[in-house]
PDB file of C-alpha atoms in Angstrom:
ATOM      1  CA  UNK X   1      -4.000 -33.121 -16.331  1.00 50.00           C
ATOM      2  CA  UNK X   2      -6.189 -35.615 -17.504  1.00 52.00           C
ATOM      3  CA  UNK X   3      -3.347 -37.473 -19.348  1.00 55.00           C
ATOM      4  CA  UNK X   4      -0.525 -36.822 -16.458  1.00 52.00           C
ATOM      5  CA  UNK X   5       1.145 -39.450 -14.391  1.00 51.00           C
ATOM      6  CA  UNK X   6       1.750 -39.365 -10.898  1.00 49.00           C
ATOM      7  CA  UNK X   7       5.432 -40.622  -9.758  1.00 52.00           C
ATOM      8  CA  UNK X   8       3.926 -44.050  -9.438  1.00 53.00           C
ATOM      9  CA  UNK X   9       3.180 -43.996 -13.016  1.00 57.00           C
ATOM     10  CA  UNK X  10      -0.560 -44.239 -12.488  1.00 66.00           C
ATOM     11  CA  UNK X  11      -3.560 -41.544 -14.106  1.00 77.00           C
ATOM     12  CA  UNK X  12      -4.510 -39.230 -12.034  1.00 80.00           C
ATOM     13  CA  UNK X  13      -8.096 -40.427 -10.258  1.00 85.00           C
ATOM     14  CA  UNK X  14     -11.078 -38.415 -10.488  1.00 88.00           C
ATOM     15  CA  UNK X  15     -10.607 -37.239  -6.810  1.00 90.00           C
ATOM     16  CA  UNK X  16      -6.946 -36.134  -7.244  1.00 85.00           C
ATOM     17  CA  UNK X  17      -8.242 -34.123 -10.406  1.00 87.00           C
ATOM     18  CA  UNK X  18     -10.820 -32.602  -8.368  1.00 88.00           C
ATOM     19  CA  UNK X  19      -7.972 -31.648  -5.734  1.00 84.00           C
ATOM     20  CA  UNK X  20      -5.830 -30.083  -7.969  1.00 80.00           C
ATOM     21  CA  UNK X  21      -8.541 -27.941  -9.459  1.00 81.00           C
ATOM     22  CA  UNK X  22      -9.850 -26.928  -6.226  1.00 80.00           C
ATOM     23  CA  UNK X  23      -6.285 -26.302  -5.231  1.00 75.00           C
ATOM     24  CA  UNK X  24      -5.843 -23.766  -8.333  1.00 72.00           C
ATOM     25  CA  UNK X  25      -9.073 -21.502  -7.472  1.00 71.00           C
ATOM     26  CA  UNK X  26      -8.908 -21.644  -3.758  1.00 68.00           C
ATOM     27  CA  UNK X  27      -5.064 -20.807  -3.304  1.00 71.00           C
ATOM     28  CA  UNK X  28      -5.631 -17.823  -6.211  1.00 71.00           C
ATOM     29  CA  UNK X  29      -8.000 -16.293  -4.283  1.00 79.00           C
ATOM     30  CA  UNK X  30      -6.201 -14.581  -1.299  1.00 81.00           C
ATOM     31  CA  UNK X  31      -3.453 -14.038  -3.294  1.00 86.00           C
ATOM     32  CA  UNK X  32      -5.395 -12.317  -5.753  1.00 90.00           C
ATOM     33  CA  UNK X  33      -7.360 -10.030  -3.205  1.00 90.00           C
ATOM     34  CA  UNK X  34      -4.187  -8.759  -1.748  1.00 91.00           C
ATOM     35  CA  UNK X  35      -2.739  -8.366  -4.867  1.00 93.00           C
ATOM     36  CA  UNK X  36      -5.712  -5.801  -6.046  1.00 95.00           C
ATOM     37  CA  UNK X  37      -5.625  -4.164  -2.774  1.00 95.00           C
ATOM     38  CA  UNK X  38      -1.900  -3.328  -2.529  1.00 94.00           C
ATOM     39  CA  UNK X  39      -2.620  -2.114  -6.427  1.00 96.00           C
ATOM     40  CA  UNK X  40      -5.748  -0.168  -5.428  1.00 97.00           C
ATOM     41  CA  UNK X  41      -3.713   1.339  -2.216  1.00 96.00           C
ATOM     42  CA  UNK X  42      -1.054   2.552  -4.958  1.00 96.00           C
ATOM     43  CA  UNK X  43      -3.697   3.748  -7.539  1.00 97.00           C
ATOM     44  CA  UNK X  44      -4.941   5.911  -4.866  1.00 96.00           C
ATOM     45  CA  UNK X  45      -2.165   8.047  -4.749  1.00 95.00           C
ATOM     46  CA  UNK X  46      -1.447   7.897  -8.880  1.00 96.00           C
ATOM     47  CA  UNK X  47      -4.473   8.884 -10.468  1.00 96.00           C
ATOM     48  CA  UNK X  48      -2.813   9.421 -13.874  1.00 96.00           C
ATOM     49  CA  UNK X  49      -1.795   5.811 -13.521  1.00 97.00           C
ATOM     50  CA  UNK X  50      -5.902   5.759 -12.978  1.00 97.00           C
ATOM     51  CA  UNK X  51      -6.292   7.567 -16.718  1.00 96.00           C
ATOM     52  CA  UNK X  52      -4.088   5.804 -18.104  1.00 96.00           C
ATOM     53  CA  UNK X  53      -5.504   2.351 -17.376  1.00 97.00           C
ATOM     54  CA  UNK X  54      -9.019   4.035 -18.405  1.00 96.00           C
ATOM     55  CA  UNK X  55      -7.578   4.959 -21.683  1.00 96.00           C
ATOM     56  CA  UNK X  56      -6.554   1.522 -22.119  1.00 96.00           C
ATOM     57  CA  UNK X  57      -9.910   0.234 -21.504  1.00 96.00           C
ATOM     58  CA  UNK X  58     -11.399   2.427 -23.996  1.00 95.00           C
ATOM     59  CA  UNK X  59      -9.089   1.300 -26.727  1.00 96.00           C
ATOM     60  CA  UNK X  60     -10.121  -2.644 -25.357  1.00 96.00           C
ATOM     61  CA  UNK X  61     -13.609  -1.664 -25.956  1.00 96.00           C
ATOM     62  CA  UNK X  62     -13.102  -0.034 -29.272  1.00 95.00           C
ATOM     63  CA  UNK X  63     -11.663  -3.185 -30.595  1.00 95.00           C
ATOM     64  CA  UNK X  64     -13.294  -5.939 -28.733  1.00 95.00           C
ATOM     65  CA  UNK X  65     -16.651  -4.650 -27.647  1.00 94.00           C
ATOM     66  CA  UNK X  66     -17.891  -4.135 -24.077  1.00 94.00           C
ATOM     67  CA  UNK X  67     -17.484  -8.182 -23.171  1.00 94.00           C
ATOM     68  CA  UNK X  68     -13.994  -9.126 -21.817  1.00 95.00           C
ATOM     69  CA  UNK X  69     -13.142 -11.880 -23.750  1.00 96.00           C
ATOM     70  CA  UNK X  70      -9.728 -13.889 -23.733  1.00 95.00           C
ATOM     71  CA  UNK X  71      -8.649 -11.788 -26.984  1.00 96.00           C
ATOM     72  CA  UNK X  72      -9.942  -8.226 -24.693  1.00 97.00           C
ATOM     73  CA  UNK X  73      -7.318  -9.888 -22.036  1.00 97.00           C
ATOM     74  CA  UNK X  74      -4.442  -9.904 -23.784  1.00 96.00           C
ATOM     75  CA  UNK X  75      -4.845  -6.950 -25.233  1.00 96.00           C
ATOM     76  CA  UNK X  76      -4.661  -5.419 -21.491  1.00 97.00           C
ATOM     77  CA  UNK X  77      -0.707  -4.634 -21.731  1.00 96.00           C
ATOM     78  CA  UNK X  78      -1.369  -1.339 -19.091  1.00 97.00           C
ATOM     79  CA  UNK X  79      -3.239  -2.717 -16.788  1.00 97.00           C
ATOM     80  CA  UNK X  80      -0.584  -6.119 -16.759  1.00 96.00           C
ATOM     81  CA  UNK X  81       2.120  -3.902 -16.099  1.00 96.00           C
ATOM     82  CA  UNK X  82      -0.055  -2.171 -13.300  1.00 97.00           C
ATOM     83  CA  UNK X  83       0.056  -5.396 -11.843  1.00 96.00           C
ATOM     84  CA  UNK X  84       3.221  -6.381 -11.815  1.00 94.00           C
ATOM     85  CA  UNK X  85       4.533  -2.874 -10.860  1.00 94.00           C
ATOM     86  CA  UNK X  86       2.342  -3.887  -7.773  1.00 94.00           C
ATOM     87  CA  UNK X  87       3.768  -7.378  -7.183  1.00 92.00           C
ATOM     88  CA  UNK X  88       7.067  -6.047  -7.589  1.00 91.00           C
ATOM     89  CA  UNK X  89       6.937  -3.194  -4.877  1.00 90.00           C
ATOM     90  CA  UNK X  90       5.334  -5.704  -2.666  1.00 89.00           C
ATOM     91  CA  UNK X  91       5.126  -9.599  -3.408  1.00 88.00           C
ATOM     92  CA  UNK X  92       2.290 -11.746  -1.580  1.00 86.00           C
ATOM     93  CA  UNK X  93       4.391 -14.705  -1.438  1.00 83.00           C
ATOM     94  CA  UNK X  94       7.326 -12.974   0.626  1.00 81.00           C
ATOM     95  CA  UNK X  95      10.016 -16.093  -0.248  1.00 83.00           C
ATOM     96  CA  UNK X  96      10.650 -19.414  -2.106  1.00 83.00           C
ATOM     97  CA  UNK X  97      12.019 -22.565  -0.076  1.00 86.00           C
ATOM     98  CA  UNK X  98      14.092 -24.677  -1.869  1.00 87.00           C
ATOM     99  CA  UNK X  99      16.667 -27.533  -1.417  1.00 91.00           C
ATOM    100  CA  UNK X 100      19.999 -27.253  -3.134  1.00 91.00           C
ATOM    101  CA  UNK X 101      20.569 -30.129  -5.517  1.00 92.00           C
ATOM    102  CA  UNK X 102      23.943 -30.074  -5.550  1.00 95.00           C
ATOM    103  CA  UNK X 103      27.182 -27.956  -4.012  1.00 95.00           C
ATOM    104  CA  UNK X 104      26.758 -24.685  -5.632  1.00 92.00           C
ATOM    105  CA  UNK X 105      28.665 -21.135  -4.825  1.00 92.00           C
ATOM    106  CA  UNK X 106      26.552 -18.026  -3.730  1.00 83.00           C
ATOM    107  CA  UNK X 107      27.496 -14.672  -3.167  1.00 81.00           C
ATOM    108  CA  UNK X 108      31.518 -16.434  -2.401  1.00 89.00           C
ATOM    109  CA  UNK X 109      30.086 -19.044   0.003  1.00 91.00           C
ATOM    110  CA  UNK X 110      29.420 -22.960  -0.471  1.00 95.00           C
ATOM    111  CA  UNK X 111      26.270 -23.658  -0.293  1.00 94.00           C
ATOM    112  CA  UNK X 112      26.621 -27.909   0.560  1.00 95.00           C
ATOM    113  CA  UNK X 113      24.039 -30.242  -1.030  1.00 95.00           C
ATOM    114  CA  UNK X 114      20.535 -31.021   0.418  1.00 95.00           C
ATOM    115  CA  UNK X 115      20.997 -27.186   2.388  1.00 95.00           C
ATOM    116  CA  UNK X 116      17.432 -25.428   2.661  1.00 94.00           C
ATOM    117  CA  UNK X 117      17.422 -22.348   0.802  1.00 90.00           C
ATOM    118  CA  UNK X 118      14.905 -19.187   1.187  1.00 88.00           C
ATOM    119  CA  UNK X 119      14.467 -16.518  -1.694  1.00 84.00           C
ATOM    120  CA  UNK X 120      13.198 -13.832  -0.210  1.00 87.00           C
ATOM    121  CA  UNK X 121      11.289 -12.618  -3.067  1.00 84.00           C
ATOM    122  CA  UNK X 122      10.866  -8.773  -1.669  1.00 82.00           C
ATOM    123  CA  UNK X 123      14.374  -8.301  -1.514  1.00 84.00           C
ATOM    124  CA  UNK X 124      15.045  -9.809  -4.824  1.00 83.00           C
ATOM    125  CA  UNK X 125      12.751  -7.712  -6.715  1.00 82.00           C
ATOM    126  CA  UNK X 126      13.934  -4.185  -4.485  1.00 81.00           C
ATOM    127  CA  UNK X 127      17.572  -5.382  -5.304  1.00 83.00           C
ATOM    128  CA  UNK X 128      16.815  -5.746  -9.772  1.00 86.00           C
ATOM    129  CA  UNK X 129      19.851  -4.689 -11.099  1.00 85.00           C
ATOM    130  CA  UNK X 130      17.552  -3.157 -13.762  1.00 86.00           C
ATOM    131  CA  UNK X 131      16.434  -0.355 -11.797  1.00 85.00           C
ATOM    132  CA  UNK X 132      19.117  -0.407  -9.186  1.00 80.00           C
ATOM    133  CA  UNK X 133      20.594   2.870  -8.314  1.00 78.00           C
ATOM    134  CA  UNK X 134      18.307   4.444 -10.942  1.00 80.00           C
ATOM    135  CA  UNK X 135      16.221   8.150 -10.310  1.00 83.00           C
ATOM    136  CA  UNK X 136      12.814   9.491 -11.012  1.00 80.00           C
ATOM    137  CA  UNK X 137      10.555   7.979 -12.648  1.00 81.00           C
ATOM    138  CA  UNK X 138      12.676   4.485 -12.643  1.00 82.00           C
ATOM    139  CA  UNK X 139      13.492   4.984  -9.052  1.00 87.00           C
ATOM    140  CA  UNK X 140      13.014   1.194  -7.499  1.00 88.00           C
ATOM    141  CA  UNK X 141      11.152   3.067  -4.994  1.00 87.00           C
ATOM    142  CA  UNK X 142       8.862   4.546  -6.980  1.00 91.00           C
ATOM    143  CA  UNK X 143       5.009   2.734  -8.184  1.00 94.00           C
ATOM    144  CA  UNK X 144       5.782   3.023 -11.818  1.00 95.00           C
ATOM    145  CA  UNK X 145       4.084   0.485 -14.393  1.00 95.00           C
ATOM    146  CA  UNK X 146       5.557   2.272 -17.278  1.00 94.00           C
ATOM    147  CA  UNK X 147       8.645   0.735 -16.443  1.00 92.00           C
ATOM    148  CA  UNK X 148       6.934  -3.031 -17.460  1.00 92.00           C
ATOM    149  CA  UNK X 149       5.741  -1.612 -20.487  1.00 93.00           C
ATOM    150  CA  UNK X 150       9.430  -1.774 -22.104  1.00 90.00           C
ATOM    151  CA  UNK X 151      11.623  -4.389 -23.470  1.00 89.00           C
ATOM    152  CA  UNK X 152      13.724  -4.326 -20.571  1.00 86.00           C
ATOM    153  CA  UNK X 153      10.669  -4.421 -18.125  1.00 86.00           C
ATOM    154  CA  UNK X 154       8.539  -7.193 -19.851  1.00 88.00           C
ATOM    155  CA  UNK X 155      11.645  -9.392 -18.616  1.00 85.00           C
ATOM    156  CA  UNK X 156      11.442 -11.247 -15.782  1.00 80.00           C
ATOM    157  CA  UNK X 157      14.482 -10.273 -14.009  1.00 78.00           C
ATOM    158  CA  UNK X 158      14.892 -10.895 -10.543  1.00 80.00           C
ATOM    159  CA  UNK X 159      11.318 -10.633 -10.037  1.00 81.00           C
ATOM    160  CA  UNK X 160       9.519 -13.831  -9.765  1.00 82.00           C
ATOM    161  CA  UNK X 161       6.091 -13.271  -7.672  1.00 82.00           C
ATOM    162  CA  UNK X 162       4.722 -16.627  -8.821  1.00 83.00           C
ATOM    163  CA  UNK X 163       8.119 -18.511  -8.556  1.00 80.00           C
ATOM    164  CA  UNK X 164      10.358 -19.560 -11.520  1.00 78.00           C
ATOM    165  CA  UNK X 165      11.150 -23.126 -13.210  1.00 78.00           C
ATOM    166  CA  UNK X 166       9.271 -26.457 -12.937  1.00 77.00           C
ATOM    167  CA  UNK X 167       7.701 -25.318  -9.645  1.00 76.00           C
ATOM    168  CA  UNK X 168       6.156 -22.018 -11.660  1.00 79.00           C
ATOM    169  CA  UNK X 169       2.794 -21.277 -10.124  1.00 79.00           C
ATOM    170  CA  UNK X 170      -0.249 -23.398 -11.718  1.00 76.00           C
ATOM    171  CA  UNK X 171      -2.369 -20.617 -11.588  1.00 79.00           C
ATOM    172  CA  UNK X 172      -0.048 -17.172 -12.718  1.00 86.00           C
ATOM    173  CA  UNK X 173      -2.438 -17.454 -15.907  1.00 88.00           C
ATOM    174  CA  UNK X 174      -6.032 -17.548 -13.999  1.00 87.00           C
ATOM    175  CA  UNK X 175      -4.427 -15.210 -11.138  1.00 89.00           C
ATOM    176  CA  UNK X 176      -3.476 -12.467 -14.125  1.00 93.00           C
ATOM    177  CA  UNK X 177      -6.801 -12.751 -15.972  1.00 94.00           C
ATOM    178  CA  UNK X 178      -8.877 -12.133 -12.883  1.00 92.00           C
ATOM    179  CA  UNK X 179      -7.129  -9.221 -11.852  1.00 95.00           C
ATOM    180  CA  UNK X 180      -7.118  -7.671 -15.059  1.00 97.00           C
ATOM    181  CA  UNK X 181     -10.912  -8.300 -15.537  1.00 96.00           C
ATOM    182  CA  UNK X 182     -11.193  -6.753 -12.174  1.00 96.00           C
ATOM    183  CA  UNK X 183      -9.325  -3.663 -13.360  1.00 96.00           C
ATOM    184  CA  UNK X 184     -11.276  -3.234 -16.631  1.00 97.00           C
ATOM    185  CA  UNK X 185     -14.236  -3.005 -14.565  1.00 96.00           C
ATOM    186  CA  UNK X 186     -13.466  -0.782 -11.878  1.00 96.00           C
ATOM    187  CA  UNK X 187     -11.761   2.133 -14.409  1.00 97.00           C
ATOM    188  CA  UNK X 188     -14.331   1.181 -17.205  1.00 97.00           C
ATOM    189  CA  UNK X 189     -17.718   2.385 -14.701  1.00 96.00           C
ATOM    190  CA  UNK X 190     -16.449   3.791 -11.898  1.00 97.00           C
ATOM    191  CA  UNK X 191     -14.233   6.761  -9.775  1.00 96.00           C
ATOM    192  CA  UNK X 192     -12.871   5.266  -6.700  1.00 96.00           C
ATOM    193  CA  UNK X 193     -10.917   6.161  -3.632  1.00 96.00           C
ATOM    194  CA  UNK X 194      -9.362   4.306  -0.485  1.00 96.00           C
ATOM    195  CA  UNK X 195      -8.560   5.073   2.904  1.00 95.00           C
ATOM    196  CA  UNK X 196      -5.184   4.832   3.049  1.00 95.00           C
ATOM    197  CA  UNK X 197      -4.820   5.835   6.715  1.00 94.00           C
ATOM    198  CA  UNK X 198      -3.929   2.281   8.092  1.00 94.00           C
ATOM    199  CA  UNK X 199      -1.270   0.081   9.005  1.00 95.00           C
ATOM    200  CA  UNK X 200      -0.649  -2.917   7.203  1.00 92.00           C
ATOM    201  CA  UNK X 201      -0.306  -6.239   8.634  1.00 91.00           C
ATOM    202  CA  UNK X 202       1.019  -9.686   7.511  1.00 86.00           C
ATOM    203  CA  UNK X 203      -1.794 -11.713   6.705  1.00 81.00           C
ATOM    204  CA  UNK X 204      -1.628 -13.535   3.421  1.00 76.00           C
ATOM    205  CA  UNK X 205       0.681 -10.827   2.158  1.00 82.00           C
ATOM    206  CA  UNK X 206       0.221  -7.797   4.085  1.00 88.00           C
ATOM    207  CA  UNK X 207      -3.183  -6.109   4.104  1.00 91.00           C
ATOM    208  CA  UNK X 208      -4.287  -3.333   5.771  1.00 94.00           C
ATOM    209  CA  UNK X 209      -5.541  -3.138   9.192  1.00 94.00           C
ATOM    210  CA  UNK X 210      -8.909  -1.001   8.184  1.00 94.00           C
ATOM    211  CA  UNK X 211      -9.572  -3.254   5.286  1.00 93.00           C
ATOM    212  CA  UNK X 212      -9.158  -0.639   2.862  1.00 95.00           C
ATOM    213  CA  UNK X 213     -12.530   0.754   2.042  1.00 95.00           C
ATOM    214  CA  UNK X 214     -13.342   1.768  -1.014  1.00 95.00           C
ATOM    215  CA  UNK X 215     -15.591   4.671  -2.202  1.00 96.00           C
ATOM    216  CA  UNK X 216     -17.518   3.960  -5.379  1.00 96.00           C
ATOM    217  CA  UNK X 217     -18.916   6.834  -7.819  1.00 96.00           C
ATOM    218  CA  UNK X 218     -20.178   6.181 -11.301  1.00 96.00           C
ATOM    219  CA  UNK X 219     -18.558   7.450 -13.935  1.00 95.00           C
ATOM    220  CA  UNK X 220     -20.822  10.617 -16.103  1.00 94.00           C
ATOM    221  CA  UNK X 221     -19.222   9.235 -18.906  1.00 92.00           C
ATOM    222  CA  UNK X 222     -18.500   5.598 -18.505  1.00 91.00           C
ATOM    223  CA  UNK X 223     -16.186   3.944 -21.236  1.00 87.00           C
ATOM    224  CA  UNK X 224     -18.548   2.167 -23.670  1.00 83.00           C
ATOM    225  CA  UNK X 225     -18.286   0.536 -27.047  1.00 75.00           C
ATOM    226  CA  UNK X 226     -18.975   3.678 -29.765  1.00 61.00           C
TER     227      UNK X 226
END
């Protein structure tokens, strides 16, 4: 950033710097938050998807040590897949506008230059042809991270929750490494339960109408380096 050009092939001032960076943590927060509570709505009712990301953590702390570093990160594969599963079933950002650059064909019908286009995400992602028409566990319906945890899965596909090509979101990286740290907390120390008797609104996303609480108990045995 600090070596970019603007289109008037000036650097980028102090101030516009300062924008940009404010830009990336303030429009990752909301985001983020609705993210973890559509995730935490949907752990609720999957509590070996619960064990499963606390058995992860333990093998994070066996190698890394209690402190979530950048290397303890990546090294969350579960708990990434968790969170896609999540953005997959139900996106935050609801649809992409674009502009057509040129004439192109869509499903049989000319789309003419210059036409506004809308992606709606949620449809997209329902629609994947990579779990279309499938059953059980792989059922599109169905909250399933094991299903990122494959070859097949750790494509992209026709999900894109943080967009795709040159307008990819700044702050997929940040908005990932939050949410996981998040997670490694929560399963590391704690039991937890939600209300889940609530109607969910559009808001940024949709989020429920009660706010979700959440129930805290501390874990007899929390996951701890050996």
């Amino acid at each position: 950033m600090l070596s970019g050009l603007t289109s008037f092939c000036c650097r980028l001032t102090d101030l516009e710097i300062t924008e940009n960076i404010l830009l990336l943590l303030l429009a990752g927060h909301d985001t983020s938050s609705t993210t973890l509570t559509r995730l935490l709505s949907a752990l609720q009712d999957h509590p070996e998807v619960v064990q499963q990301l606390r058995q992860e953590q333990a093998a994070v702390v066996a190698r890394h040590g209690e402190q979530i570093t950048a290397a303890a990160i990546r090294d969350m594969d579960y708990a990434e897949a968790a969170i896609r599963e999540s953005l997959r079933l139900d996106p935050v950002v609801s649809g992409l506008f674009r502009v057509a650059a040129k004439d192109i064909e869509m499903g049989g019908y000319l789309v003419p230059k210059n036409t506004p286009i809308l992606l709606p995400l949620h449809h997209l992602a329902a629609n994947d042809e990579r779990w279309a028409g499938q059953s059980g566990q792989d059922d599109p319906a169905r909250f399933n991270p094991a299903r990122m945890t494959t070859e097949q899965g750790r494509q992209p596909g026709a999900q894109m929750p943080f967009g795709s090509g040159p307008r990819f979101c700044l702050g997929e990286r940040l908005a990932m490494a939050e949410m996981k740290c998040v997670l490694a907390l929560l399963v590391r120390q704690y039991s937890f339960s939600v209300d889940n008797n609530t109607e969910w609104v559009q808001g940024v996303g949709r989020v429920p109408k009660n706010g979700l609480p959440l129930r805290l108990q501390r874990l007899a045995q929390p996951v701890v380096a050996a």
